[in-house]
C-alpha positions as CSV (number, residue, x, y, z in Angstrom):
1,X,0.0,0.1,-0.4
2,X,2.0,3.1,1.5
3,X,5.6,2.6,0.7
4,X,6.9,5.6,2.2
5,X,4.4,6.9,5.4
6,X,4.3,10.0,6.7
7,X,2.3,10.2,9.5
8,X,-0.3,12.2,11.2
9,X,-1.4,12.3,14.7
10,X,-4.5,14.3,15.2
11,X,-4.9,15.1,19.0
12,X,-1.8,15.4,21.2
13,X,-3.6,14.7,24.7
14,X,-2.7,11.6,26.9
15,X,-3.2,9.2,23.7
16,X,-1.8,11.0,20.8
17,X,1.4,12.3,21.8
18,X,3.0,9.2,23.0
19,X,1.7,7.8,19.7
20,X,3.3,11.2,17.7
21,X,6.7,10.1,19.9
22,X,7.0,6.7,19.4
23,X,6.4,7.1,15.6
24,X,8.5,10.5,15.5
25,X,11.5,8.5,15.9
26,X,11.5,5.7,12.9
27,X,8.9,8.1,10.5
28,X,8.2,11.6,9.3
29,X,5.6,12.8,11.7
30,X,3.3,15.5,11.9
31,X,1.5,16.2,15.3
32,X,-1.6,18.1,14.9
33,X,-3.6,20.0,17.8
34,X,-6.3,22.6,17.5
35,X,-4.9,23.9,20.7
36,X,-2.0,26.3,20.2
37,X,-0.9,26.6,23.7
38,X,-0.9,22.9,23.8
39,X,1.7,23.1,20.6
40,X,3.9,25.4,21.8
41,X,4.6,23.6,24.9
42,X,5.4,20.5,23.0
43,X,7.9,22.5,20.7
44,X,9.5,23.8,23.8
45,X,10.0,20.2,25.5
46,X,7.3,20.3,27.9
47,X,3.9,18.2,28.1
48,X,1.9,19.2,30.8
49,X,0.1,15.8,30.8
50,X,3.3,14.6,32.4
51,X,3.2,11.3,30.1
52,X,6.2,12.1,27.9
53,X,9.5,13.5,29.3
54,X,11.6,16.5,27.5
55,X,14.0,13.5,26.7
56,X,11.9,11.7,25.3
57,X,10.3,14.5,23.0
58,X,14.0,15.3,21.8
59,X,14.7,11.5,20.9
60,X,11.7,12.3,18.4
61,X,13.7,13.4,15.7
62,X,11.2,13.1,12.5
63,X,8.2,14.8,14.8
64,X,7.2,18.5,14.4
65,X,4.2,19.9,16.2
66,X,1.8,22.1,14.4
67,X,-1.7,23.7,14.8
68,X,-2.5,24.8,11.2
69,X,-4.3,22.2,9.4
70,X,-2.6,22.8,6.2
71,X,0.5,21.6,7.8
72,X,-0.9,17.8,7.6
73,X,-1.1,17.6,3.6
74,X,1.9,15.9,3.3
75,X,0.9,13.0,5.0
76,X,-0.5,9.8,3.9
77,X,-1.3,7.7,7.2
78,X,-3.7,9.9,9.5
79,X,-4.0,8.4,13.3
80,X,-7.5,9.8,14.6
81,X,-7.0,10.1,19.0
82,X,-9.3,12.7,20.3
83,X,-11.6,12.5,23.1
84,X,-15.0,10.6,23.4
85,X,-16.7,12.1,26.3
86,X,-20.5,12.1,26.9
87,X,-22.8,14.6,27.5
88,X,-24.8,16.0,30.8
89,X,-27.4,13.0,30.0
90,X,-24.8,10.4,29.8
91,X,-25.4,9.9,25.8
92,X,-21.8,9.9,24.0
93,X,-20.7,13.4,22.5
94,X,-19.5,12.6,19.2
95,X,-18.4,16.1,18.5
96,X,-14.5,16.0,19.2
97,X,-14.3,12.8,16.6
98,X,-16.9,14.2,14.0
99,X,-14.6,17.5,13.8
100,X,-11.4,15.5,13.8
101,X,-12.3,13.7,10.7
102,X,-13.6,17.0,8.9
103,X,-10.1,18.3,9.6
104,X,-8.5,14.8,7.8
105,X,-11.0,15.0,5.1
106,X,-9.9,18.2,4.0
107,X,-6.3,17.1,3.4
108,X,-7.1,13.6,2.5
109,X,-5.8,12.2,-0.8
110,X,-6.0,9.4,-3.3
111,X,-4.3,6.3,-1.7
112,X,-4.5,7.4,2.1
113,X,-5.0,5.3,5.0
114,X,-7.1,6.9,8.3
115,X,-6.9,4.7,11.9
116,X,-9.2,5.8,14.3
117,X,-7.9,5.3,18.2
118,X,-10.9,7.1,19.9
119,X,-13.2,5.0,21.9
120,X,-16.6,4.3,20.4
121,X,-19.4,1.9,20.3
122,X,-19.6,-0.9,17.4
123,X,-19.9,0.8,14.1
124,X,-19.0,4.0,14.5
125,X,-16.2,4.4,12.6
126,X,-18.0,3.3,9.6
127,X,-21.0,4.5,9.9
128,X,-20.2,8.1,11.5
129,X,-16.6,8.6,10.7
130,X,-16.1,7.0,7.2
131,X,-19.3,9.3,5.8
132,X,-17.6,12.5,7.1
133,X,-14.4,11.7,5.5
134,X,-16.4,11.2,2.0
135,X,-18.0,14.1,2.0
136,X,-15.1,16.7,2.9
137,X,-12.9,15.0,0.9
138,X,-14.8,14.0,-2.5
139,X,-12.9,10.4,-2.5
140,X,-14.7,7.2,-2.1
141,X,-14.2,4.7,1.2
142,X,-12.4,1.8,0.1
143,X,-11.8,2.8,-3.6
144,X,-9.5,6.0,-3.2
145,X,-9.0,5.5,0.7
146,X,-9.3,3.1,3.4
147,X,-9.6,3.2,7.5
148,X,-8.5,1.4,10.3
149,X,-9.0,0.9,13.9
150,X,-6.4,0.4,16.5
151,X,-8.3,1.3,19.6
152,X,-5.9,3.3,22.5
153,X,-4.9,1.5,25.7
154,X,-2.9,4.2,26.9
155,X,-3.0,4.7,31.2
156,X,-2.3,8.0,32.5
157,X,0.2,8.1,34.9
158,X,1.3,4.4,34.9
159,X,5.0,4.3,34.1
160,X,5.1,0.5,33.8
161,X,2.5,-0.1,31.2
162,X,3.2,2.2,28.4
163,X,2.5,2.4,24.8
164,X,5.5,0.1,23.5
165,X,4.4,-2.7,26.5
166,X,0.9,-3.0,25.8
167,X,-0.4,-5.5,23.2
168,X,-2.2,-3.4,20.4
169,X,-5.3,-4.7,18.3
170,X,-5.6,-4.1,15.2
171,X,-8.1,-3.9,12.2
172,X,-9.0,-2.6,8.8
173,X,-11.7,-1.8,6.4
174,X,-10.5,-4.7,4.0
175,X,-7.2,-7.2,4.4
176,X,-4.7,-5.1,2.6
177,X,-5.5,-2.4,4.8
178,X,-5.4,-4.5,8.2
179,X,-2.0,-6.0,6.9
180,X,-0.5,-2.5,6.5
181,X,-2.1,-1.2,9.9
182,X,-0.6,-4.3,11.6
183,X,2.9,-3.8,10.1
184,X,2.8,-0.1,11.4
185,X,1.9,-0.4,14.8
186,X,4.4,-3.6,15.1
187,X,7.2,-0.9,14.0
188,X,6.5,0.7,18.0
189,X,4.9,-1.9,20.0
190,X,7.2,-4.2,21.9
191,X,4.8,-6.2,23.2
192,X,3.4,-7.2,19.6
193,X,-0.5,-6.9,17.8
194,X,-3.6,-8.8,18.1
195,X,-5.0,-8.5,14.7
196,X,-8.9,-9.0,14.2
197,X,-11.4,-9.7,11.6
198,X,-12.9,-6.3,11.6
199,X,-13.4,-2.9,12.8
200,X,-16.4,-3.7,14.6
201,X,-14.7,-6.2,16.6
202,X,-11.9,-4.3,17.7
203,X,-14.7,-1.4,18.4
204,X,-16.0,-3.9,20.7
205,X,-13.1,-5.4,22.3
206,X,-11.9,-1.8,23.6
207,X,-15.3,-0.7,25.0
208,X,-15.7,-4.2,27.2
209,X,-12.1,-3.7,28.5
210,X,-13.5,-1.0,30.5
211,X,-17.1,-2.4,31.3
212,X,-15.4,-5.5,32.4
213,X,-13.4,-2.9,35.2
214,X,-16.4,-0.9,36.0
215,X,-18.9,-3.8,36.8
216,X,-16.1,-5.7,39.0
217,X,-15.5,-2.1,40.6
218,X,-19.2,-1.3,41.4
219,X,-19.7,-4.9,42.8
220,X,-16.5,-3.8,44.7
221,X,-18.5,-0.2,45.8
222,X,-22.0,-1.9,46.8
223,X,-20.0,-4.9,49.0
224,X,-18.2,-1.8,50.9
225,X,-21.5,-0.3,51.4
226,X,-23.5,-3.6,52.5
227,X,-19.9,-4.2,54.7
228,X,-20.4,-1.2,56.5
229,X,-23.6,-1.4,57.7
230,X,-22.5,-5.1,58.9
231,X,-19.7,-2.9,60.8
232,X,-17.3,-5.2,58.8
233,X,-13.8,-3.6,57.6
234,X,-13.7,-4.3,53.8
235,X,-10.5,-3.9,53.2
236,X,-10.0,-7.4,55.3
237,X,-12.8,-8.9,53.9
238,X,-10.8,-9.0,50.5
239,X,-7.4,-9.2,51.9
240,X,-9.2,-12.7,53.2
241,X,-11.0,-13.5,50.0
242,X,-8.3,-13.0,47.9
243,X,-6.1,-15.2,49.4
244,X,-7.7,-17.7,46.9
245,X,-6.3,-17.9,44.0
246,X,-8.7,-17.5,41.5
247,X,-10.3,-14.6,43.3
248,X,-10.1,-11.3,41.2
249,X,-8.8,-8.1,43.1
250,X,-10.6,-5.2,42.3
251,X,-11.0,-2.6,44.7
252,X,-13.9,0.0,45.5
253,X,-13.4,3.4,44.8
254,X,-14.2,6.3,43.1
255,X,-14.3,5.6,39.4
256,X,-13.4,8.8,37.0
257,X,-11.1,9.4,33.9
258,X,-11.9,9.6,30.8
259,X,-12.2,5.5,30.1
260,X,-13.9,3.6,32.8
261,X,-16.8,6.0,33.7
262,X,-17.6,7.1,30.6
263,X,-16.9,3.9,27.7
264,X,-20.0,1.8,28.9
265,X,-22.3,4.6,27.9
266,X,-21.4,4.1,24.2
267,X,-22.5,0.8,24.4
268,X,-25.4,1.1,25.9
269,X,-26.2,3.9,23.9
270,X,-26.0,1.6,20.9
271,X,-27.8,-1.6,22.9
272,X,-30.9,0.6,23.6
273,X,-30.9,2.1,19.9
274,X,-30.8,-1.5,19.1
275,X,-34.3,-2.0,21.4
276,X,-32.1,-4.2,24.2
277,X,-31.5,-2.5,27.7
278,X,-28.4,-3.8,29.3
279,X,-29.2,-4.2,32.6
280,X,-25.7,-5.1,34.7
281,X,-23.8,-2.3,32.6
282,X,-26.1,0.7,33.8
283,X,-26.8,-0.5,37.4
284,X,-22.6,-1.0,37.6
285,X,-22.6,2.8,36.5
286,X,-25.4,3.9,38.4
287,X,-23.5,2.5,41.6
288,X,-20.3,4.3,40.7
289,X,-21.8,7.0,39.4
290,X,-22.9,7.7,43.1
291,X,-19.8,6.9,45.2
292,X,-18.3,10.6,45.7
293,X,-22.0,11.3,47.3
294,X,-21.4,8.8,49.8
295,X,-18.0,9.0,50.9
296,X,-19.5,12.9,51.5
297,X,-22.2,11.2,53.7
298,X,-19.5,8.6,55.5
299,X,-17.6,11.8,56.4
300,X,-20.3,13.7,57.7
301,X,-21.8,10.5,59.6
302,X,-17.7,10.3,61.6
303,X,-18.2,14.0,62.2
304,X,-21.2,13.5,64.0
305,X,-19.9,10.8,65.8
306,X,-17.4,13.0,67.2
307,X,-19.6,15.8,68.4
308,X,-18.1,18.0,65.1
309,X,-20.1,20.6,64.6
310,X,-20.9,21.3,61.0
311,X,-21.4,25.0,60.6
312,X,-18.5,26.0,59.0
313,X,-16.9,22.9,59.5
314,X,-13.1,23.1,57.8
315,X,-13.0,19.9,55.4
316,X,-9.1,19.4,54.0
317,X,-9.8,17.1,50.7
318,X,-6.6,15.7,49.7
319,X,-6.6,15.1,45.9
320,X,-8.8,15.9,42.9
321,X,-6.9,14.0,39.7
322,X,-9.3,11.3,39.1
323,X,-6.3,8.8,39.5
324,X,-3.0,8.6,41.7
325,X,0.4,10.3,40.5
326,X,-1.4,11.8,37.5
327,X,-2.5,15.3,36.8
328,X,-5.5,14.1,34.6
329,X,-9.3,15.8,36.3
330,X,-11.1,14.3,33.6
331,X,-14.4,13.2,34.8
332,X,-13.2,12.8,38.4
333,X,-15.6,12.0,41.0
334,X,-13.6,13.7,43.8
335,X,-16.0,17.0,42.8
336,X,-19.4,14.7,43.2
337,X,-17.6,14.2,46.5
338,X,-17.1,18.0,47.0
339,X,-20.3,19.0,45.9
340,X,-21.9,16.8,48.5
341,X,-19.7,18.1,51.4
342,X,-21.0,22.0,50.5
343,X,-24.6,20.9,50.5
344,X,-24.0,20.5,54.2
345,X,-22.5,23.9,54.7
346,X,-18.4,22.7,55.0
347,X,-15.8,24.4,54.1
348,X,-13.7,22.8,51.5
349,X,-10.2,23.2,51.1
350,X,-8.5,21.0,48.1
351,X,-5.1,20.3,47.6
352,X,-3.2,18.1,44.8
353,X,0.0,19.1,44.4
354,X,0.1,17.3,40.6
355,X,-3.2,19.2,39.6
356,X,-2.8,22.7,37.9
357,X,-4.4,25.0,39.4
358,X,-5.9,27.3,36.9
359,X,-6.8,23.5,35.4
360,X,-8.8,22.9,38.7
361,X,-10.4,26.5,38.2
362,X,-11.5,26.1,34.6
363,X,-12.7,22.9,34.5
364,X,-14.7,22.6,37.9
365,X,-14.5,26.3,39.6
366,X,-12.1,24.9,42.5
367,X,-9.7,27.0,44.3
368,X,-6.8,24.7,45.1
369,X,-4.9,25.8,48.2
370,X,-0.8,25.7,47.6
371,X,-0.5,23.4,51.1
372,X,-2.4,23.2,53.8
373,X,-2.0,24.3,57.3
374,X,-1.3,22.5,59.8
375,X,-3.6,21.8,63.2
376,X,-6.6,23.6,60.8
377,X,-9.2,21.0,59.9
378,X,-12.0,19.2,61.6
379,X,-12.1,16.4,59.2
380,X,-9.7,15.1,56.4
381,X,-10.4,12.7,53.3
382,X,-7.3,10.9,51.8
383,X,-9.0,10.9,48.2
384,X,-6.3,10.3,45.8
385,X,-3.1,8.1,46.6
386,X,-0.8,10.2,45.3
387,X,2.8,9.1,46.4
388,X,3.5,12.3,48.0
389,X,0.4,11.4,50.6
390,X,1.3,7.9,51.4
391,X,4.8,9.0,52.2
392,X,3.4,11.3,54.6
393,X,1.6,8.1,56.7
394,X,-1.3,8.5,58.7
395,X,0.2,10.2,61.8
396,X,1.6,13.2,60.1
397,X,-1.7,13.7,57.6
398,X,-3.3,13.7,61.3
399,X,-1.1,16.6,62.1
400,X,-3.0,18.8,59.5
401,X,-6.5,18.2,61.4
402,X,-7.3,19.7,65.0
403,X,-7.3,17.6,67.8
404,X,-9.8,15.0,67.2
405,X,-10.4,15.4,63.6
406,X,-11.9,12.5,61.4
407,X,-9.4,11.1,59.2
408,X,-11.5,9.2,56.2
409,X,-9.1,7.0,53.6
410,X,-10.7,6.5,50.2
411,X,-7.8,4.6,49.1
412,X,-7.4,2.4,51.6
413,X,-3.6,3.0,51.9
414,X,-3.3,3.9,55.3
415,X,-3.9,1.7,58.6
416,X,-7.5,0.6,59.3
417,X,-6.7,1.3,63.4
418,X,-5.4,4.9,61.9
419,X,-8.3,5.9,60.1
420,X,-11.9,7.0,61.1
421,X,-13.4,5.5,58.1
422,X,-12.6,4.0,54.7
423,X,-14.2,2.1,51.7
């Protein structure tokens, strides 16, 4: 098909940037993003997501960054890696994906290949994206250009499981495209690839990866709520059950981020479009979506049991990112916990050394504090297990609170006897 690939990566976030850097070490690569400040930062060797180091950026000698659409025109392979969020009604928001497809359509030429990495429901690539490419380019699908799908498997903040060390699913709109896409990714994926028979299979495989995790975490969350009513420590129960070789070791917690808390709604949307109501998937989503409010109410309960007045009480929330050791704020359920605490009239201070304060202000209207004040808080919630927080230990964290303050451990990283509550 294409003997001399020139890669164009559309979207330079958590998924697109590592791809662009990996290909840019081997092949001419153009990284495109509509945010000029993002492009400027990358040109200066800084990745605000902290996924790619300055050294790694410098090593990609064939890579250049741009926010100008026309600078994509020399490319012959386009990789689309933009977000696929949900709207306020939990319906798929394909706006970013449609706009990215329109961008590619404007520079698409005969013989080009377009590969999508964004998570979607089965059928979306060929039913939604391909018509946009055809209309915008005037070219015919599978005659003038072809399409592949290779779902992203990036895990933000994970320095062990990175792009090259995770098996990559590959697919194509015809056998020749599958062979090309598979060979292309094999050049950068040390763990190897897993080609499948169709784009729809690849789309389905991706979306159920996170649904499986979502449902299992929902089960742990429901058990945590039940065991709390029984006055049984969930962590001890799970440690005991985990002594059996085939027990799946999931933990209760706040399920946020761009994947687990979002992807299930893509499949349930398609299911309901086909007249099927996916009961188990949506039940898991309902449980996980309400965990922020549940944690807040557990904190309130613990404060009441200690006779701490709720009127203007000071609460310190440690962590705002959706997961540990990562600045990513997408769909963090810590926000829903904070919202619930505010309903009780509590004064909440949020501290997260990983998060850009401007981003916290822009995304959620929250003013992060630069550092917590010792002896200041009536309750402390360890919401995110950043390594800085874990290293502090229970005693140093307690020193941030007033005598008798509540310490609630969402992540179960502190000794159970050292806290007043945990999931």
